[in-house]
Amino acid sequence: MKHIGGNLYINNEAVEIVDFLVDNNLLPNPVNKAFSKISQLGMDLDLIMYNPDEPKNKFLHYKFVDFASNSDTLQYLISMFRNLAVENYGFYTPAQRKLEEFLYMLPTYRALFGYKYNEDKETFEKDLNNQY
């Protein structure tokens, strides 16, 4: 996985991504059409995308580590997909909408995970008294 920024990482290793899909029962059968899958495991969020029309990097795995702590990376990827949807609406728009759902639900996840807003730093931080 390569660090993109904030809490966002990317992987384009097809074998690792297929293993992740199989291990988490997310792999469609058969794999011959474009798809995007999203999986929340604990406090992490994984977005897997497959585009058979791409000459390389057919698989992409975006990982948001502790996704509720940083909305900027969700907004960044949503914006990027919105711009890319001009070229390939059918592929990028479903992934964009899935991320928008998580962005919309961030206040709920932050409450669930026990986050408090730190006004000094203008960030959300884990409340150490809450053991999610």
Coordinates of C-alpha atoms in Angstrom, one line a residue:
M1 CA 0.0 0.0 0.0
K2 CA 1.2 3.5 -0.9
H3 CA 0.3 6.4 1.3
I4 CA -1.5 9.1 -0.7
G5 CA -2.1 11.6 2.2
G6 CA -3.9 11.9 5.5
N7 CA -5.4 8.5 6.3
L8 CA -5.7 7.4 2.6
Y9 CA -3.7 4.6 1.1
I10 CA -3.8 3.0 -2.4
N11 CA -2.8 -0.4 -3.7
N12 CA -2.8 -1.6 -7.4
E13 CA -1.4 -5.1 -6.9
A14 CA -4.0 -7.3 -8.5
V15 CA -3.1 -10.5 -6.6
E16 CA -3.3 -8.8 -3.2
I17 CA -6.6 -7.1 -4.1
V18 CA -8.2 -10.3 -5.4
D19 CA -7.1 -12.0 -2.1
F20 CA -8.7 -9.2 -0.1
L21 CA -12.0 -9.6 -2.2
V22 CA -12.0 -13.4 -1.7
D23 CA -11.2 -13.2 2.0
N24 CA -14.0 -10.7 2.6
N25 CA -16.6 -12.4 0.3
L26 CA -16.7 -9.4 -2.0
L27 CA -15.5 -10.9 -5.3
P28 CA -18.3 -10.9 -7.9
N29 CA -18.7 -14.1 -10.0
P30 CA -17.7 -13.9 -12.8
V31 CA -15.3 -11.0 -12.8
N32 CA -15.8 -9.6 -16.3
K33 CA -17.6 -6.3 -15.7
A34 CA -16.5 -3.1 -14.0
F35 CA -17.4 -2.9 -10.4
S36 CA -16.7 -1.1 -7.2
K37 CA -17.1 -2.6 -3.7
I38 CA -16.9 -1.0 -0.3
S39 CA -16.2 -2.7 2.9
Q40 CA -16.0 -1.4 6.5
L41 CA -13.9 -3.4 8.8
G42 CA -13.9 -1.9 12.3
M43 CA -12.8 1.7 11.9
D44 CA -11.3 1.2 8.4
L45 CA -13.0 1.6 5.1
D46 CA -11.9 -0.2 1.9
L47 CA -13.0 0.8 -1.6
I48 CA -12.1 -1.8 -4.3
M49 CA -12.5 -0.8 -8.0
Y50 CA -12.1 -3.0 -11.1
N51 CA -12.2 -1.7 -14.6
P52 CA -11.5 -4.4 -17.3
D53 CA -11.0 -1.7 -19.9
E54 CA -7.9 -0.2 -18.3
P55 CA -4.7 -1.3 -20.0
K56 CA -2.9 -1.5 -16.6
N57 CA -4.1 -1.1 -13.0
K58 CA -7.4 -2.8 -13.6
F59 CA -7.8 -3.2 -9.9
L60 CA -7.4 -0.3 -7.4
H61 CA -7.8 -0.6 -3.6
Y62 CA -8.3 2.6 -1.6
K63 CA -8.0 2.2 2.1
F64 CA -9.1 4.8 4.6
V65 CA -7.5 4.0 7.9
D66 CA -9.8 5.2 10.8
F67 CA -12.0 6.8 8.2
A68 CA -14.1 8.7 10.7
S69 CA -11.1 10.7 11.9
N70 CA -10.6 12.6 8.6
S71 CA -13.4 13.7 6.2
D72 CA -10.9 15.5 3.9
T73 CA -9.7 12.3 2.3
L74 CA -13.2 11.2 1.7
Q75 CA -14.0 14.5 0.1
Y76 CA -10.8 14.4 -1.9
L77 CA -11.7 11.0 -3.5
I78 CA -15.3 12.0 -4.1
S79 CA -14.2 15.1 -5.9
M80 CA -11.6 13.2 -7.9
F81 CA -14.3 10.6 -9.0
R82 CA -16.7 13.4 -9.8
N83 CA -14.2 14.8 -12.2
L84 CA -13.2 11.4 -13.7
A85 CA -16.9 10.6 -14.2
V86 CA -17.0 13.1 -17.1
E87 CA -14.9 10.5 -19.0
N88 CA -16.5 7.3 -17.6
Y89 CA -19.7 8.0 -15.8
G90 CA -20.8 4.4 -15.4
F91 CA -17.5 3.4 -13.6
Y92 CA -16.7 6.3 -11.3
T93 CA -20.2 7.5 -10.3
P94 CA -21.1 4.3 -8.3
A95 CA -17.9 4.6 -6.3
Q96 CA -18.4 8.3 -5.8
R97 CA -22.0 7.7 -4.4
K98 CA -20.8 5.0 -2.1
L99 CA -18.2 7.3 -0.6
E100 CA -20.8 10.1 -0.3
E101 CA -23.0 7.8 1.8
F102 CA -20.1 7.3 4.3
L103 CA -19.4 11.1 4.3
Y104 CA -23.1 11.8 5.0
M105 CA -23.0 9.3 7.9
L106 CA -19.7 10.5 9.4
P107 CA -21.4 12.2 12.4
T108 CA -23.1 8.9 13.2
Y109 CA -19.8 6.9 12.9
R110 CA -18.0 9.5 15.0
A111 CA -20.5 9.2 17.7
L112 CA -20.3 5.4 17.5
F113 CA -16.5 5.4 17.6
G114 CA -16.4 7.9 20.5
Y115 CA -14.9 10.9 18.7
K116 CA -14.8 14.4 20.3
Y117 CA -14.1 17.6 18.4
N118 CA -10.9 19.3 19.5
E119 CA -11.5 23.0 18.9
D120 CA -7.8 23.9 19.4
K121 CA -6.6 21.6 16.6
E122 CA -9.9 21.7 14.6
T123 CA -9.9 17.9 14.3
F124 CA -11.8 15.0 15.6
E125 CA -10.0 12.8 18.0
K126 CA -10.7 9.5 19.7
D127 CA -12.1 9.8 23.2
L128 CA -9.7 7.5 25.1
N129 CA -12.5 6.7 27.6
N130 CA -14.6 5.1 24.8
Q131 CA -13.3 1.7 23.8
Y132 CA -14.8 0.8 20.4

